[in-house]
Amino acid sequence: MTFGSVPWLECAVAVPLAGALCLSRVCDVRAASRWCLAFMGAGLACAVAAWAGFAFVGAADGSSPDAVLPRLFGRPVFTLDALSAPLVPLVALLHFLTALATARTKMTRFSFAWLLAGAALRVATFACRGPWDLGVLLLVGVAPAYFELRRRGRPVRVYAVHMALFAALLVTGLLARAIDAPALAAVLLMGAVLVRSGTCPVHVWVTNLFENGSFGGALLFVTPITGMYAALRLVLPLHPPEWVLQTVGIVSLATAVYAAGMAVVQADARRFFAYLFLSHASLVLVGLELHTSISLTGALALWGSVMVSLGGFGLTLRALEARFGRLTLSEFRGLYAASPALAVCFLLTGLASVGFPGMSGFIAAELLVDGAVGTNLFVGLVVVGAAALNGVAVLRAYFALFTGTRYTPGVSMGITTRERVAVLTLTALIFAAGFFPQAYVLTRHRAAEEALACEPATEGRAEH
């Protein structure tokens, strides 16, 4: 058996799914945490191996001749291309680091079985390219957050209504695609993408999920920006009418500015993070509307940067919550003295998300703005304005949480080793992509060209 013959991609989905089934009957939360790390670490290793096989070994689409699913369904189900190859291990990494950074005070309220189930579903989603296969995974993928809200005894109406709308638009769009009505299918599927991405006015479910669900569960559900993946797989191949893309651009621009402004004035830290995410997710969709190689390359690069930077930013906020409870931004709390390492991580990941020079978001934002200005000067100015507001929001949150009257707790509130490993791993990725951006940008450029050409990536390994 050779490296390329191992079905790494299927293993990256099967291992966390098997772990979820095993942990569903484990009552000891510390034992569940350890087993979750083992299963999630194994799944991450398989995802990295699948990416390595695609990029370096020469596996044409990351699949294996010994894969099980093609024998059952008569066709490949999980495959990689230039778009999904780096996203699959990145999604697995976010889940592994979230499990690693879960504090003991949160373990009793956090389900490791659902984390593994969500990891399997999201890795499968980003490894899937068939319209109906992807549609089924997108529908099933909304279930973990719903059941988590039910398990915590929190209201589910807002989330359920929005996800029902998403499901209705997605299914009818796929049916319209099946009966060869591409224009109608593009409209319906893009509507589903906008709901799933939380654009105005269907953004309320995002803030509701962060307020009522666990921070870790909500973070993992929204941060991968699954709606962008659905748009690239389901909508762009239909060659949607120009007015559809223009409508998406207008709605996304409005959401980016609105959400950035709301992030500036929020008094609750969770709502602040939710609006910060909504603004960034909308900026990623703007690059899709511009429909040029440079702008789409910038959007794809920004997508990966947002996953890493906001993932680290969210984990830092989650670690602060584990020590000080639900955080407010209406007063200066002076937490720097209690946990200086978390303060540094908060500032680094927050600045990376808004494109600070030397970090991963800088090149991505530069490409997106360059593509926007080249297409429409007004759009470029709005993108810059939204990014500036996001920067103001991050700095305001930092000053509110870490400056002011010094807080001196009676016990140590410093960062733990597990939290340090999780956040510093993402920080290392942020700086690596900031100082050595060429390799990653080249892969995003290739993915952008393939998406604009609407041709499946069936060639061999990446050339760069």
GROMACS .gro file of N, CA and C in nm, residues 118-250:
model
  399
  118GLY      N    1  -1.996   1.775   1.403
  118GLY     CA    2  -1.988   1.895   1.320
  118GLY      C    3  -1.861   1.899   1.237
  119ALA      N    4  -1.751   1.853   1.295
  119ALA     CA    5  -1.625   1.849   1.219
  119ALA      C    6  -1.637   1.757   1.099
  120ALA      N    7  -1.696   1.637   1.120
  120ALA     CA    8  -1.713   1.543   1.008
  120ALA      C    9  -1.800   1.603   0.899
  121LEU      N   10  -1.909   1.669   0.937
  121LEU     CA   11  -1.999   1.728   0.837
  121LEU      C   12  -1.933   1.841   0.760
  122ARG      N   13  -1.858   1.925   0.831
  122ARG     CA   14  -1.798   2.041   0.762
  122ARG      C   15  -1.681   1.999   0.674
  123VAL      N   16  -1.600   1.904   0.720
  123VAL     CA   17  -1.493   1.854   0.634
  123VAL      C   18  -1.553   1.788   0.510
  124ALA      N   19  -1.660   1.710   0.528
  124ALA     CA   20  -1.726   1.647   0.415
  124ALA      C   21  -1.783   1.752   0.319
  125THR      N   22  -1.839   1.859   0.373
  125THR     CA   23  -1.895   1.965   0.289
  125THR      C   24  -1.788   2.028   0.202
  126PHE      N   25  -1.673   2.059   0.260
  126PHE     CA   26  -1.568   2.125   0.184
  126PHE      C   27  -1.492   2.028   0.094
  127ALA      N   28  -1.517   1.899   0.109
  127ALA     CA   29  -1.454   1.801   0.021
  127ALA      C   30  -1.551   1.752  -0.087
  128CYS      N   31  -1.671   1.813  -0.093
  128CYS     CA   32  -1.776   1.766  -0.183
  128CYS      C   33  -1.797   1.867  -0.295
  129ARG      N   34  -1.821   1.819  -0.416
  129ARG     CA   35  -1.841   1.907  -0.530
  129ARG      C   36  -1.970   1.881  -0.606
  130GLY      N   37  -2.030   1.763  -0.593
  130GLY     CA   38  -2.156   1.732  -0.660
  130GLY      C   39  -2.270   1.816  -0.606
  131PRO      N   40  -2.356   1.874  -0.691
  131PRO     CA   41  -2.462   1.964  -0.643
  131PRO      C   42  -2.554   1.901  -0.539
  132TRP      N   43  -2.607   1.781  -0.565
  132TRP     CA   44  -2.699   1.721  -0.470
  132TRP      C   45  -2.627   1.668  -0.347
  133ASP      N   46  -2.506   1.615  -0.366
  133ASP     CA   47  -2.427   1.571  -0.250
  133ASP      C   48  -2.399   1.689  -0.157
  134LEU      N   49  -2.357   1.800  -0.219
  134LEU     CA   50  -2.328   1.919  -0.139
  134LEU      C   51  -2.454   1.974  -0.075
  135GLY      N   52  -2.566   1.972  -0.149
  135GLY     CA   53  -2.691   2.021  -0.092
  135GLY      C   54  -2.735   1.943   0.030
  136VAL      N   55  -2.723   1.811   0.024
  136VAL     CA   56  -2.760   1.728   0.140
  136VAL      C   57  -2.671   1.759   0.259
  137LEU      N   58  -2.541   1.773   0.235
  137LEU     CA   59  -2.449   1.803   0.345
  137LEU      C   60  -2.476   1.941   0.404
  138LEU      N   61  -2.510   2.038   0.320
  138LEU     CA   62  -2.543   2.172   0.370
  138LEU      C   63  -2.668   2.168   0.458
  139LEU      N   64  -2.766   2.088   0.418
  139LEU     CA   65  -2.888   2.077   0.497
  139LEU      C   66  -2.862   2.007   0.630
  140VAL      N   67  -2.789   1.896   0.625
  140VAL     CA   68  -2.760   1.822   0.749
  140VAL      C   69  -2.670   1.905   0.841
  141GLY      N   70  -2.586   1.990   0.781
  141GLY     CA   71  -2.490   2.067   0.859
  141GLY      C   72  -2.551   2.169   0.953
  142VAL      N   73  -2.679   2.206   0.932
  142VAL     CA   74  -2.743   2.302   1.022
  142VAL      C   75  -2.798   2.234   1.147
  143ALA      N   76  -2.801   2.100   1.149
  143ALA     CA   77  -2.862   2.029   1.261
  143ALA      C   78  -2.785   2.040   1.392
  144PRO      N   79  -2.650   2.027   1.393
  144PRO     CA   80  -2.581   2.032   1.524
  144PRO      C   81  -2.610   2.157   1.604
  145ALA      N   82  -2.613   2.275   1.540
  145ALA     CA   83  -2.640   2.398   1.614
  145ALA      C   84  -2.782   2.398   1.670
  146TYR      N   85  -2.877   2.345   1.593
  146TYR     CA   86  -3.016   2.339   1.640
  146TYR      C   87  -3.028   2.250   1.764
  147PHE      N   88  -2.970   2.131   1.758
  147PHE     CA   89  -2.979   2.039   1.872
  147PHE      C   90  -2.902   2.091   1.993
  148GLU      N   91  -2.797   2.167   1.969
  148GLU     CA   92  -2.724   2.225   2.082
  148GLU      C   93  -2.810   2.328   2.154
  149LEU      N   94  -2.881   2.412   2.076
  149LEU     CA   95  -2.971   2.509   2.138
  149LEU      C   96  -3.080   2.438   2.217
  150ARG      N   97  -3.135   2.329   2.162
  150ARG     CA   98  -3.238   2.254   2.234
  150ARG      C   99  -3.181   2.193   2.361
  151ARG      N  100  -3.061   2.138   2.353
  151ARG     CA  101  -3.000   2.074   2.470
  151ARG      C  102  -2.974   2.175   2.581
  152ARG      N  103  -2.942   2.298   2.545
  152ARG     CA  104  -2.915   2.403   2.645
  152ARG      C  105  -3.043   2.470   2.694
  153GLY      N  106  -3.158   2.433   2.639
  153GLY     CA  107  -3.283   2.493   2.681
  153GLY      C  108  -3.300   2.636   2.635
  154ARG      N  109  -3.236   2.672   2.525
  154ARG     CA  110  -3.244   2.809   2.473
  154ARG      C  111  -3.345   2.817   2.359
  155PRO      N  112  -3.399   2.938   2.333
  155PRO     CA  113  -3.498   2.952   2.224
  155PRO      C  114  -3.436   2.918   2.088
  156VAL      N  115  -3.512   2.846   2.007
  156VAL     CA  116  -3.463   2.800   1.876
  156VAL      C  117  -3.542   2.859   1.761
  157ARG      N  118  -3.643   2.940   1.790
  157ARG     CA  119  -3.734   2.984   1.684
  157ARG      C  120  -3.662   3.065   1.578
  158VAL      N  121  -3.582   3.162   1.618
  158VAL     CA  122  -3.514   3.248   1.520
  158VAL      C  123  -3.423   3.165   1.431
  159TYR      N  124  -3.344   3.080   1.492
  159TYR     CA  125  -3.252   2.996   1.414
  159TYR      C  126  -3.330   2.903   1.323
  160ALA      N  127  -3.435   2.839   1.374
  160ALA     CA  128  -3.511   2.742   1.296
  160ALA      C  129  -3.580   2.808   1.177
  161VAL      N  130  -3.635   2.926   1.195
  161VAL     CA  131  -3.703   2.995   1.084
  161VAL      C  132  -3.606   3.029   0.973
  162HIS      N  133  -3.491   3.083   1.009
  162HIS     CA  134  -3.393   3.120   0.907
  162HIS      C  135  -3.336   2.998   0.836
  163MET      N  136  -3.309   2.892   0.911
  163MET     CA  137  -3.255   2.772   0.846
  163MET      C  138  -3.362   2.702   0.762
  164ALA      N  139  -3.491   2.713   0.800
  164ALA     CA  140  -3.597   2.659   0.715
  164ALA      C  141  -3.603   2.736   0.584
  165LEU      N  142  -3.588   2.868   0.590
  165LEU     CA  143  -3.584   2.948   0.467
  165LEU      C  144  -3.464   2.909   0.382
  166PHE      N  145  -3.349   2.890   0.445
  166PHE     CA  146  -3.230   2.846   0.373
  166PHE      C  147  -3.255   2.711   0.305
  167ALA      N  148  -3.314   2.617   0.377
  167ALA     CA  149  -3.339   2.484   0.321
  167ALA      C  150  -3.437   2.491   0.205
  168ALA      N  151  -3.543   2.573   0.219
  168ALA     CA  152  -3.642   2.584   0.112
  168ALA      C  153  -3.579   2.642  -0.015
  169LEU      N  154  -3.500   2.746  -0.002
  169LEU     CA  155  -3.435   2.807  -0.118
  169LEU      C  156  -3.335   2.711  -0.180
  170LEU      N  157  -3.261   2.639  -0.097
  170LEU     CA  158  -3.160   2.547  -0.148
  170LEU      C  159  -3.224   2.432  -0.226
  171VAL      N  160  -3.326   2.371  -0.168
  171VAL     CA  161  -3.389   2.256  -0.234
  171VAL      C  162  -3.458   2.298  -0.363
  172THR      N  163  -3.534   2.407  -0.360
  172THR     CA  164  -3.601   2.452  -0.482
  172THR      C  165  -3.500   2.495  -0.587
  173GLY      N  166  -3.389   2.554  -0.545
  173GLY     CA  167  -3.285   2.590  -0.641
  173GLY      C  168  -3.222   2.469  -0.707
  174LEU      N  169  -3.197   2.365  -0.629
  174LEU     CA  170  -3.141   2.242  -0.686
  174LEU      C  171  -3.240   2.174  -0.780
  175LEU      N  172  -3.370   2.180  -0.744
  175LEU     CA  173  -3.472   2.124  -0.833
  175LEU      C  174  -3.479   2.203  -0.964
  176ALA      N  175  -3.470   2.336  -0.954
  176ALA     CA  176  -3.471   2.418  -1.075
  176ALA      C  177  -3.347   2.389  -1.160
  177ARG      N  178  -3.237   2.364  -1.096
  177ARG     CA  179  -3.117   2.327  -1.170
  177ARG      C  180  -3.135   2.192  -1.239
  178ALA      N  181  -3.203   2.099  -1.172
  178ALA     CA  182  -3.222   1.965  -1.229
  178ALA      C  183  -3.313   1.967  -1.351
  179ILE      N  184  -3.411   2.061  -1.355
  179ILE     CA  185  -3.502   2.068  -1.470
  179ILE      C  186  -3.452   2.166  -1.575
  180ASP      N  187  -3.325   2.205  -1.564
  180ASP     CA  188  -3.260   2.290  -1.664
  180ASP      C  189  -3.323   2.428  -1.673
  181ALA      N  190  -3.336   2.493  -1.555
  181ALA     CA  191  -3.379   2.633  -1.549
  181ALA      C  192  -3.269   2.711  -1.477
  182PRO      N  193  -3.157   2.737  -1.547
  182PRO     CA  194  -3.039   2.792  -1.478
  182PRO      C  195  -3.060   2.929  -1.416
  183ALA      N  196  -3.136   3.017  -1.482
  183ALA     CA  197  -3.155   3.151  -1.427
  183ALA      C  198  -3.232   3.146  -1.296
  184LEU      N  199  -3.343   3.069  -1.295
  184LEU     CA  200  -3.421   3.054  -1.172
  184LEU      C  201  -3.340   2.986  -1.063
  185ALA      N  202  -3.265   2.883  -1.102
  185ALA     CA  203  -3.183   2.812  -1.005
  185ALA      C  204  -3.079   2.905  -0.944
  186ALA      N  205  -3.018   2.990  -1.027
  186ALA     CA  206  -2.916   3.081  -0.975
  186ALA      C  207  -2.975   3.179  -0.874
  187VAL      N  208  -3.096   3.229  -0.902
  187VAL     CA  209  -3.160   3.323  -0.810
  187VAL      C  210  -3.191   3.255  -0.676
  188LEU      N  211  -3.249   3.135  -0.684
  188LEU     CA  212  -3.287   3.065  -0.561
  188LEU      C  213  -3.164   3.023  -0.480
  189LEU      N  214  -3.065   2.971  -0.548
  189LEU     CA  215  -2.945   2.925  -0.477
  189LEU      C  216  -2.868   3.043  -0.418
  190MET      N  217  -2.864   3.154  -0.489
  190MET     CA  218  -2.796   3.271  -0.433
  190MET      C  219  -2.872   3.324  -0.312
  191GLY      N  220  -3.005   3.315  -0.316
  191GLY     CA  221  -3.083   3.351  -0.197
  191GLY      C  222  -3.046   3.264  -0.079
  192ALA      N  223  -3.030   3.132  -0.103
  192ALA     CA  224  -2.988   3.042   0.004
  192ALA      C  225  -2.850   3.079   0.057
  193VAL      N  226  -2.759   3.117  -0.033
  193VAL     CA  227  -2.624   3.158   0.007
  193VAL      C  228  -2.630   3.282   0.095
  194LEU      N  229  -2.713   3.379   0.059
  194LEU     CA  230  -2.722   3.502   0.137
  194LEU      C  231  -2.779   3.475   0.276
  195VAL      N  232  -2.876   3.384   0.285
  195VAL     CA  233  -2.930   3.350   0.417
  195VAL      C  234  -2.824   3.280   0.501
  196ARG      N  235  -2.756   3.185   0.439
  196ARG     CA  236  -2.654   3.108   0.513
  196ARG      C  237  -2.536   3.195   0.554
  197SER      N  238  -2.507   3.299   0.477
  197SER     CA  239  -2.395   3.388   0.508
  197SER      C  240  -2.434   3.499   0.605
  198GLY      N  241  -2.564   3.515   0.632
  198GLY     CA  242  -2.608   3.615   0.728
  198GLY      C  243  -2.608   3.757   0.677
  199THR      N  244  -2.638   3.778   0.550
  199THR     CA  245  -2.646   3.914   0.497
  199THR      C  246  -2.779   3.977   0.538
  200CYS      N  247  -2.781   4.109   0.544
  200CYS     CA  248  -2.903   4.182   0.581
  200CYS      C  249  -3.009   4.161   0.474
  201PRO      N  250  -3.135   4.145   0.513
  201PRO     CA  251  -3.190   4.153   0.649
  201PRO      C  252  -3.204   4.018   0.719
  202VAL      N  253  -3.139   3.913   0.667
  202VAL     CA  254  -3.153   3.779   0.727
  202VAL      C  255  -3.028   3.744   0.806
  203HIS      N  256  -2.984   3.839   0.889
  203HIS     CA  257  -2.862   3.819   0.967
  203HIS      C  258  -2.889   3.794   1.114
  204VAL      N  259  -3.016   3.804   1.155
  204VAL     CA  260  -3.048   3.799   1.298
  204VAL      C  261  -3.010   3.665   1.360
  205TRP      N  262  -3.016   3.558   1.279
  205TRP     CA  263  -2.987   3.426   1.334
  205TRP      C  264  -2.843   3.414   1.383
  206VAL      N  265  -2.751   3.491   1.323
  206VAL     CA  266  -2.611   3.483   1.364
  206VAL      C  267  -2.594   3.540   1.505
  207THR      N  268  -2.645   3.659   1.529
  207THR     CA  269  -2.634   3.718   1.663
  207THR      C  270  -2.712   3.634   1.765
  208ASN      N  271  -2.825   3.580   1.724
  208ASN     CA  272  -2.904   3.495   1.814
  208ASN      C  273  -2.829   3.369   1.851
  209LEU      N  274  -2.760   3.309   1.754
  209LEU     CA  275  -2.684   3.187   1.781
  209LEU      C  276  -2.570   3.214   1.879
  210PHE      N  277  -2.501   3.327   1.862
  210PHE     CA  278  -2.391   3.358   1.954
  210PHE      C  279  -2.442   3.391   2.093
  211GLU      N  280  -2.559   3.452   2.102
  211GLU     CA  281  -2.613   3.486   2.234
  211GLU      C  282  -2.664   3.364   2.309
  212ASN      N  283  -2.724   3.268   2.240
  212ASN     CA  284  -2.790   3.157   2.306
  212ASN      C  285  -2.714   3.026   2.301
  213GLY      N  286  -2.626   3.008   2.204
  213GLY     CA  287  -2.551   2.885   2.194
  213GLY      C  288  -2.417   2.895   2.264
  214SER      N  289  -2.343   2.786   2.262
  214SER     CA  290  -2.207   2.791   2.316
  214SER      C  291  -2.118   2.869   2.220
  215PHE      N  292  -2.022   2.942   2.274
  215PHE     CA  293  -1.934   3.024   2.191
  215PHE      C  294  -1.858   2.935   2.093
  216GLY      N  295  -1.807   2.821   2.141
  216GLY     CA  296  -1.731   2.734   2.054
  216GLY      C  297  -1.814   2.677   1.941
  217GLY      N  298  -1.937   2.633   1.971
  217GLY     CA  299  -2.023   2.579   1.867
  217GLY      C  300  -2.060   2.682   1.763
  218ALA      N  301  -2.096   2.803   1.808
  218ALA     CA  302  -2.131   2.909   1.714
  218ALA      C  303  -2.011   2.950   1.630
  219LEU      N  304  -1.895   2.955   1.692
  219LEU     CA  305  -1.772   2.993   1.621
  219LEU      C  306  -1.743   2.896   1.507
  220LEU      N  307  -1.753   2.766   1.536
  220LEU     CA  308  -1.722   2.666   1.434
  220LEU      C  309  -1.829   2.661   1.326
  221PHE      N  310  -1.952   2.697   1.357
  221PHE     CA  311  -2.059   2.694   1.258
  221PHE      C  312  -2.046   2.807   1.156
  222VAL      N  313  -2.005   2.925   1.201
  222VAL     CA  314  -2.005   3.040   1.109
  222VAL      C  315  -1.869   3.068   1.047
  223THR      N  316  -1.759   3.044   1.121
  223THR     CA  317  -1.628   3.089   1.076
  223THR      C  318  -1.584   3.031   0.941
  224PRO      N  319  -1.615   2.906   0.907
  224PRO     CA  320  -1.572   2.857   0.775
  224PRO      C  321  -1.638   2.928   0.657
  225ILE      N  322  -1.742   3.010   0.682
  225ILE     CA  323  -1.814   3.083   0.575
  225ILE      C  324  -1.857   2.985   0.467
  226THR      N  325  -1.937   2.888   0.507
  226THR     CA  326  -1.981   2.783   0.416
  226THR      C  327  -2.062   2.838   0.300
  227GLY      N  328  -2.129   2.952   0.321
  227GLY     CA  329  -2.208   3.011   0.214
  227GLY      C  330  -2.125   3.047   0.093
  228MET      N  331  -2.003   3.093   0.114
  228MET     CA  332  -1.914   3.125   0.002
  228MET      C  333  -1.881   3.000  -0.077
  229TYR      N  334  -1.858   2.891  -0.009
  229TYR     CA  335  -1.828   2.766  -0.078
  229TYR      C  336  -1.948   2.720  -0.161
  230ALA      N  337  -2.068   2.733  -0.103
  230ALA     CA  338  -2.188   2.696  -0.178
  230ALA      C  339  -2.205   2.783  -0.302
  231ALA      N  340  -2.174   2.912  -0.291
  231ALA     CA  341  -2.187   3.001  -0.406
  231ALA      C  342  -2.092   2.961  -0.518
  232LEU      N  343  -1.969   2.926  -0.483
  232LEU     CA  344  -1.871   2.889  -0.585
  232LEU      C  345  -1.904   2.756  -0.650
  233ARG      N  346  -1.962   2.662  -0.575
  233ARG     CA  347  -1.992   2.530  -0.628
  233ARG      C  348  -2.126   2.524  -0.700
  234LEU      N  349  -2.225   2.596  -0.647
  234LEU     CA  350  -2.361   2.579  -0.698
  234LEU      C  351  -2.407   2.692  -0.789
  235VAL      N  352  -2.360   2.814  -0.767
  235VAL     CA  353  -2.414   2.929  -0.840
  235VAL      C  354  -2.327   2.968  -0.959
  236LEU      N  355  -2.198   2.987  -0.939
  236LEU     CA  356  -2.112   3.033  -1.048
  236LEU      C  357  -2.115   2.940  -1.171
  237PRO      N  358  -2.117   2.808  -1.155
  237PRO     CA  359  -2.124   2.722  -1.274
  237PRO      C  360  -2.249   2.742  -1.358
  238LEU      N  361  -2.355   2.807  -1.302
  238LEU     CA  362  -2.478   2.831  -1.377
  238LEU      C  363  -2.471   2.957  -1.463
  239HIS      N  364  -2.358   3.029  -1.456
  239HIS     CA  365  -2.344   3.156  -1.527
  239HIS      C  366  -2.462   3.248  -1.495
  240PRO      N  367  -2.476   3.290  -1.369
  240PRO     CA  368  -2.594   3.368  -1.330
  240PRO      C  369  -2.603   3.500  -1.404
  241PRO      N  370  -2.723   3.552  -1.425
  241PRO     CA  371  -2.739   3.683  -1.490
  241PRO      C  372  -2.663   3.791  -1.416
  242GLU      N  373  -2.623   3.893  -1.489
  242GLU     CA  374  -2.543   4.000  -1.430
  242GLU      C  375  -2.616   4.069  -1.315
  243TRP      N  376  -2.748   4.084  -1.330
  243TRP     CA  377  -2.822   4.154  -1.225
  243TRP      C  378  -2.822   4.076  -1.093
  244VAL      N  379  -2.810   3.943  -1.101
  244VAL     CA  380  -2.804   3.863  -0.979
  244VAL      C  381  -2.676   3.895  -0.902
  245LEU      N  382  -2.564   3.898  -0.973
  245LEU     CA  383  -2.437   3.930  -0.907
  245LEU      C  384  -2.435   4.073  -0.856
  246GLN      N  385  -2.495   4.165  -0.933
  246GLN     CA  386  -2.500   4.304  -0.887
  246GLN      C  387  -2.584   4.317  -0.760
  247THR      N  388  -2.694   4.245  -0.754
  247THR     CA  389  -2.777   4.247  -0.633
  247THR      C  390  -2.700   4.192  -0.513
  248VAL      N  391  -2.628   4.083  -0.535
  248VAL     CA  392  -2.545   4.026  -0.428
  248VAL      C  393  -2.442   4.128  -0.382
  249GLY      N  394  -2.381   4.199  -0.479
  249GLY     CA  395  -2.281   4.299  -0.443
  249GLY      C  396  -2.339   4.412  -0.360
  250ILE      N  397  -2.456   4.461  -0.398
  250ILE     CA  398  -2.519   4.572  -0.325
  250ILE      C  399  -2.555   4.528  -0.183
   0.00000   0.00000   0.00000
